[in-house]
């Protein structure tokens, strides 16, 4: 199986190292602005319903939204199996009752 770097083909899933770097370097930088993003999104969400988070990465935004809108079911999808695994671990640590499904897209 050949792994193509997202740096060479932006439609390719992250390679494992790229996924790790994104989760450890880029995601924390994005999270600093996450409150603004989540605030804007949650203001537009009804109290119940469904949300699709395309390119959910490590699930940080989905988890924040699930705290603000507990009645909304969230499906997060990402091309990276490593990112989905991280998102699932985060969701598991967040505890039961979260309505989040995390899947690898193709």
mmCIF file of N, CA and C in Angstrom, residues 23-103:
data_model
loop_
_atom_site.group_PDB
_atom_site.id
_atom_site.type_symbol
_atom_site.label_atom_id
_atom_site.label_comp_id
_atom_site.label_asym_id
_atom_site.label_seq_id
_atom_site.Cartn_x
_atom_site.Cartn_y
_atom_site.Cartn_z
ATOM 1 N N UNK A 23 -2.639 16.874 14.683
ATOM 2 C CA UNK A 23 -3.288 16.778 15.984
ATOM 3 C C UNK A 23 -2.490 17.469 17.075
ATOM 4 N N UNK A 24 -1.171 17.447 16.979
ATOM 5 C CA UNK A 24 -0.334 18.002 18.042
ATOM 6 C C UNK A 24 0.076 19.461 17.818
ATOM 7 N N UNK A 25 0.112 19.925 16.564
ATOM 8 C CA UNK A 25 0.595 21.277 16.271
ATOM 9 C C UNK A 25 -0.517 22.185 15.749
ATOM 10 N N UNK A 26 -1.190 21.756 14.697
ATOM 11 C CA UNK A 26 -2.179 22.625 14.049
ATOM 12 C C UNK A 26 -3.476 22.691 14.848
ATOM 13 N N UNK A 27 -3.976 21.539 15.301
ATOM 14 C CA UNK A 27 -5.250 21.523 16.021
ATOM 15 C C UNK A 27 -5.238 22.411 17.264
ATOM 16 N N UNK A 28 -4.178 22.413 18.083
ATOM 17 C CA UNK A 28 -4.178 23.324 19.231
ATOM 18 C C UNK A 28 -4.223 24.803 18.816
ATOM 19 N N UNK A 29 -3.572 25.118 17.707
ATOM 20 C CA UNK A 29 -3.625 26.503 17.222
ATOM 21 C C UNK A 29 -5.043 26.863 16.777
ATOM 22 N N UNK A 30 -5.702 25.937 16.107
ATOM 23 C CA UNK A 30 -7.085 26.157 15.681
ATOM 24 C C UNK A 30 -7.985 26.254 16.907
ATOM 25 N N UNK A 31 -7.714 25.432 17.922
ATOM 26 C CA UNK A 31 -8.546 25.409 19.126
ATOM 27 C C UNK A 31 -8.547 26.746 19.855
ATOM 28 N N UNK A 32 -7.473 27.502 19.713
ATOM 29 C CA UNK A 32 -7.437 28.826 20.351
ATOM 30 C C UNK A 32 -8.554 29.712 19.819
ATOM 31 N N UNK A 33 -8.975 29.435 18.587
ATOM 32 C CA UNK A 33 -10.078 30.179 17.991
ATOM 33 C C UNK A 33 -11.362 29.350 17.980
ATOM 34 N N UNK A 34 -11.279 28.156 18.556
ATOM 35 C CA UNK A 34 -12.410 27.240 18.551
ATOM 36 C C UNK A 34 -13.644 27.798 19.226
ATOM 37 N N UNK A 35 -13.450 28.572 20.293
ATOM 38 C CA UNK A 35 -14.602 29.154 20.982
ATOM 39 C C UNK A 35 -15.412 30.052 20.067
ATOM 40 N N UNK A 36 -14.725 30.836 19.261
ATOM 41 C CA UNK A 36 -15.416 31.708 18.302
ATOM 42 C C UNK A 36 -16.151 30.874 17.257
ATOM 43 N N UNK A 37 -15.479 29.851 16.750
ATOM 44 C CA UNK A 37 -16.076 28.993 15.723
ATOM 45 C C UNK A 37 -17.293 28.275 16.291
ATOM 46 N N UNK A 38 -17.111 27.647 17.447
ATOM 47 C CA UNK A 38 -18.203 26.900 18.069
ATOM 48 C C UNK A 38 -19.338 27.828 18.460
ATOM 49 N N UNK A 39 -19.012 29.009 18.962
ATOM 50 C CA UNK A 39 -20.056 29.969 19.315
ATOM 51 C C UNK A 39 -20.898 30.354 18.116
ATOM 52 N N UNK A 40 -20.249 30.609 17.000
ATOM 53 C CA UNK A 40 -20.984 30.982 15.786
ATOM 54 C C UNK A 40 -21.825 29.818 15.277
ATOM 55 N N UNK A 41 -21.265 28.615 15.288
ATOM 56 C CA UNK A 41 -22.009 27.444 14.819
ATOM 57 C C UNK A 41 -23.176 27.120 15.746
ATOM 58 N N UNK A 42 -22.924 27.132 17.042
ATOM 59 C CA UNK A 42 -23.979 26.740 17.977
ATOM 60 C C UNK A 42 -25.132 27.732 17.968
ATOM 61 N N UNK A 43 -24.853 28.983 17.662
ATOM 62 C CA UNK A 43 -25.930 29.977 17.574
ATOM 63 C C UNK A 43 -26.888 29.664 16.438
ATOM 64 N N UNK A 44 -26.402 28.955 15.419
ATOM 65 C CA UNK A 44 -27.221 28.616 14.260
ATOM 66 C C UNK A 44 -27.903 27.249 14.386
ATOM 67 N N UNK A 45 -27.505 26.466 15.377
ATOM 68 C CA UNK A 45 -28.054 25.124 15.525
ATOM 69 C C UNK A 45 -29.337 25.147 16.345
ATOM 70 N N UNK A 46 -30.313 24.353 15.940
ATOM 71 C CA UNK A 46 -31.492 24.197 16.790
ATOM 72 C C UNK A 46 -31.115 23.376 18.030
ATOM 73 N N UNK A 47 -31.991 23.298 18.998
ATOM 74 C CA UNK A 47 -31.675 22.551 20.216
ATOM 75 C C UNK A 47 -31.650 21.046 19.978
ATOM 76 N N UNK A 48 -32.323 20.586 18.920
ATOM 77 C CA UNK A 48 -32.274 19.169 18.549
ATOM 78 C C UNK A 48 -32.029 19.075 17.051
ATOM 79 N N UNK A 49 -31.597 17.915 16.601
ATOM 80 C CA UNK A 49 -31.359 17.722 15.176
ATOM 81 C C UNK A 49 -30.098 16.941 14.939
ATOM 82 N N UNK A 50 -29.594 17.030 13.704
ATOM 83 C CA UNK A 50 -28.400 16.290 13.301
ATOM 84 C C UNK A 50 -27.416 17.250 12.644
ATOM 85 N N UNK A 51 -26.126 16.985 12.850
ATOM 86 C CA UNK A 51 -25.063 17.799 12.282
ATOM 87 C C UNK A 51 -24.009 16.875 11.680
ATOM 88 N N UNK A 52 -23.547 17.199 10.486
ATOM 89 C CA UNK A 52 -22.464 16.469 9.846
ATOM 90 C C UNK A 52 -21.217 17.346 9.872
ATOM 91 N N UNK A 53 -20.168 16.864 10.519
ATOM 92 C CA UNK A 53 -18.888 17.569 10.604
ATOM 93 C C UNK A 53 -17.933 16.894 9.625
ATOM 94 N N UNK A 54 -17.796 17.478 8.435
ATOM 95 C CA UNK A 54 -16.938 16.918 7.391
ATOM 96 C C UNK A 54 -15.518 17.418 7.614
ATOM 97 N N UNK A 55 -14.578 16.483 7.666
ATOM 98 C CA UNK A 55 -13.195 16.848 7.964
ATOM 99 C C UNK A 55 -13.038 17.129 9.446
ATOM 100 N N UNK A 56 -13.620 16.266 10.279
ATOM 101 C CA UNK A 56 -13.694 16.514 11.723
ATOM 102 C C UNK A 56 -12.353 16.385 12.433
ATOM 103 N N UNK A 57 -11.344 15.828 11.760
ATOM 104 C CA UNK A 57 -10.036 15.695 12.395
ATOM 105 C C UNK A 57 -10.132 14.915 13.684
ATOM 106 N N UNK A 58 -9.555 15.459 14.743
ATOM 107 C CA UNK A 58 -9.546 14.801 16.042
ATOM 108 C C UNK A 58 -10.813 14.981 16.847
ATOM 109 N N UNK A 59 -11.841 15.572 16.272
ATOM 110 C CA UNK A 59 -13.145 15.669 16.913
ATOM 111 C C UNK A 59 -13.325 16.803 17.901
ATOM 112 N N UNK A 60 -12.375 17.721 17.980
ATOM 113 C CA UNK A 60 -12.448 18.775 18.982
ATOM 114 C C UNK A 60 -13.702 19.638 18.833
ATOM 115 N N UNK A 61 -14.005 20.080 17.626
ATOM 116 C CA UNK A 61 -15.170 20.944 17.407
ATOM 117 C C UNK A 61 -16.454 20.165 17.668
ATOM 118 N N UNK A 62 -16.526 18.930 17.209
ATOM 119 C CA UNK A 62 -17.712 18.104 17.436
ATOM 120 C C UNK A 62 -17.969 17.927 18.927
ATOM 121 N N UNK A 63 -16.923 17.688 19.703
ATOM 122 C CA UNK A 63 -17.092 17.517 21.143
ATOM 123 C C UNK A 63 -17.548 18.809 21.818
ATOM 124 N N UNK A 64 -16.974 19.927 21.419
ATOM 125 C CA UNK A 64 -17.416 21.205 21.995
ATOM 126 C C UNK A 64 -18.877 21.480 21.667
ATOM 127 N N UNK A 65 -19.248 21.236 20.419
ATOM 128 C CA UNK A 65 -20.645 21.447 20.031
ATOM 129 C C UNK A 65 -21.583 20.515 20.789
ATOM 130 N N UNK A 66 -21.140 19.287 21.051
ATOM 131 C CA UNK A 66 -21.997 18.339 21.775
ATOM 132 C C UNK A 66 -22.235 18.792 23.211
ATOM 133 N N UNK A 67 -21.287 19.527 23.780
ATOM 134 C CA UNK A 67 -21.478 20.058 25.132
ATOM 135 C C UNK A 67 -22.479 21.214 25.134
ATOM 136 N N UNK A 68 -22.400 22.056 24.112
ATOM 137 C CA UNK A 68 -23.276 23.220 24.033
ATOM 138 C C UNK A 68 -24.685 22.842 23.595
ATOM 139 N N UNK A 69 -24.791 21.883 22.691
ATOM 140 C CA UNK A 69 -26.086 21.433 22.158
ATOM 141 C C UNK A 69 -26.231 19.923 22.386
ATOM 142 N N UNK A 70 -26.504 19.491 23.626
ATOM 143 C CA UNK A 70 -26.576 18.059 23.916
ATOM 144 C C UNK A 70 -27.704 17.332 23.187
ATOM 145 N N UNK A 71 -28.685 18.048 22.679
ATOM 146 C CA UNK A 71 -29.774 17.415 21.942
ATOM 147 C C UNK A 71 -29.481 17.194 20.472
ATOM 148 N N UNK A 72 -28.321 17.636 20.004
ATOM 149 C CA UNK A 72 -27.954 17.485 18.599
ATOM 150 C C UNK A 72 -27.089 16.236 18.433
ATOM 151 N N UNK A 73 -27.468 15.379 17.505
ATOM 152 C CA UNK A 73 -26.655 14.207 17.157
ATOM 153 C C UNK A 73 -25.633 14.638 16.116
ATOM 154 N N UNK A 74 -24.373 14.292 16.355
ATOM 155 C CA UNK A 74 -23.286 14.736 15.485
ATOM 156 C C UNK A 74 -22.600 13.531 14.861
ATOM 157 N N UNK A 75 -22.417 13.587 13.553
ATOM 158 C CA UNK A 75 -21.614 12.598 12.844
ATOM 159 C C UNK A 75 -20.379 13.318 12.323
ATOM 160 N N UNK A 76 -19.216 12.855 12.744
ATOM 161 C CA UNK A 76 -17.952 13.399 12.260
ATOM 162 C C UNK A 76 -17.331 12.434 11.279
ATOM 163 N N UNK A 77 -16.868 12.952 10.159
ATOM 164 C CA UNK A 77 -16.230 12.110 9.147
ATOM 165 C C UNK A 77 -14.889 12.725 8.764
ATOM 166 N N UNK A 78 -13.876 11.889 8.620
ATOM 167 C CA UNK A 78 -12.547 12.344 8.228
ATOM 168 C C UNK A 78 -11.908 11.250 7.379
ATOM 169 N N UNK A 79 -11.018 11.641 6.479
ATOM 170 C CA UNK A 79 -10.313 10.672 5.631
ATOM 171 C C UNK A 79 -9.249 9.892 6.396
ATOM 172 N N UNK A 80 -8.803 10.420 7.520
ATOM 173 C CA UNK A 80 -7.692 9.823 8.248
ATOM 174 C C UNK A 80 -8.169 8.853 9.337
ATOM 175 N N UNK A 81 -7.835 7.566 9.203
ATOM 176 C CA UNK A 81 -8.180 6.623 10.276
ATOM 177 C C UNK A 81 -7.532 7.003 11.608
ATOM 178 N N UNK A 82 -6.327 7.571 11.545
ATOM 179 C CA UNK A 82 -5.641 7.974 12.773
ATOM 180 C C UNK A 82 -6.404 9.103 13.469
ATOM 181 N N UNK A 83 -6.901 10.066 12.693
ATOM 182 C CA UNK A 83 -7.662 11.169 13.283
ATOM 183 C C UNK A 83 -8.968 10.664 13.888
ATOM 184 N N UNK A 84 -9.647 9.767 13.202
ATOM 185 C CA UNK A 84 -10.891 9.208 13.730
ATOM 186 C C UNK A 84 -10.611 8.433 15.013
ATOM 187 N N UNK A 85 -9.506 7.696 15.055
ATOM 188 C CA UNK A 85 -9.150 6.975 16.287
ATOM 189 C C UNK A 85 -8.940 7.959 17.433
ATOM 190 N N UNK A 86 -8.258 9.071 17.173
ATOM 191 C CA UNK A 86 -8.060 10.094 18.211
ATOM 192 C C UNK A 86 -9.396 10.699 18.639
ATOM 193 N N UNK A 87 -10.244 10.982 17.664
ATOM 194 C CA UNK A 87 -11.560 11.557 17.968
ATOM 195 C C UNK A 87 -12.379 10.600 18.825
ATOM 196 N N UNK A 88 -12.319 9.326 18.507
ATOM 197 C CA UNK A 88 -13.062 8.329 19.297
ATOM 198 C C UNK A 88 -12.527 8.245 20.722
ATOM 199 N N UNK A 89 -11.211 8.327 20.878
ATOM 200 C CA UNK A 89 -10.649 8.320 22.238
ATOM 201 C C UNK A 89 -11.109 9.554 23.009
ATOM 202 N N UNK A 90 -11.078 10.708 22.368
ATOM 203 C CA UNK A 90 -11.541 11.928 23.036
ATOM 204 C C UNK A 90 -13.018 11.818 23.417
ATOM 205 N N UNK A 91 -13.824 11.308 22.509
ATOM 206 C CA UNK A 91 -15.256 11.159 22.780
ATOM 207 C C UNK A 91 -15.473 10.186 23.933
ATOM 208 N N UNK A 92 -14.683 9.126 23.994
ATOM 209 C CA UNK A 92 -14.795 8.160 25.084
ATOM 210 C C UNK A 92 -14.445 8.773 26.425
ATOM 211 N N UNK A 93 -13.421 9.628 26.437
ATOM 212 C CA UNK A 93 -13.030 10.304 27.676
ATOM 213 C C UNK A 93 -14.066 11.345 28.093
ATOM 214 N N UNK A 94 -14.830 11.859 27.123
ATOM 215 C CA UNK A 94 -15.838 12.874 27.431
ATOM 216 C C UNK A 94 -17.004 12.272 28.197
ATOM 217 N N UNK A 95 -17.138 10.974 28.140
ATOM 218 C CA UNK A 95 -18.161 10.301 28.926
ATOM 219 C C UNK A 95 -19.376 9.898 28.119
ATOM 220 N N UNK A 96 -20.231 9.115 28.758
ATOM 221 C CA UNK A 96 -21.442 8.645 28.079
ATOM 222 C C UNK A 96 -22.432 9.783 27.868
ATOM 223 N N UNK A 97 -23.369 9.539 26.999
ATOM 224 C CA UNK A 97 -24.410 10.535 26.765
ATOM 225 C C UNK A 97 -24.130 11.453 25.596
ATOM 226 N N UNK A 98 -22.929 11.423 25.078
ATOM 227 C CA UNK A 98 -22.614 12.239 23.911
ATOM 228 C C UNK A 98 -23.175 11.556 22.685
ATOM 229 N N UNK A 99 -23.848 12.302 21.861
ATOM 230 C CA UNK A 99 -24.432 11.738 20.641
ATOM 231 C C UNK A 99 -23.497 12.024 19.468
ATOM 232 N N UNK A 100 -22.389 11.320 19.465
ATOM 233 C CA UNK A 100 -21.385 11.533 18.423
ATOM 234 C C UNK A 100 -21.028 10.210 17.787
ATOM 235 N N UNK A 101 -21.098 10.174 16.461
ATOM 236 C CA UNK A 101 -20.631 9.023 15.693
ATOM 237 C C UNK A 101 -19.456 9.513 14.860
ATOM 238 N N UNK A 102 -18.371 8.772 14.878
ATOM 239 C CA UNK A 102 -17.157 9.173 14.172
ATOM 240 C C UNK A 102 -16.772 8.090 13.187
ATOM 241 N N UNK A 103 -16.667 8.455 11.901
ATOM 242 C CA UNK A 103 -16.425 7.462 10.857
ATOM 243 C C UNK A 103 -15.322 7.911 9.902
#
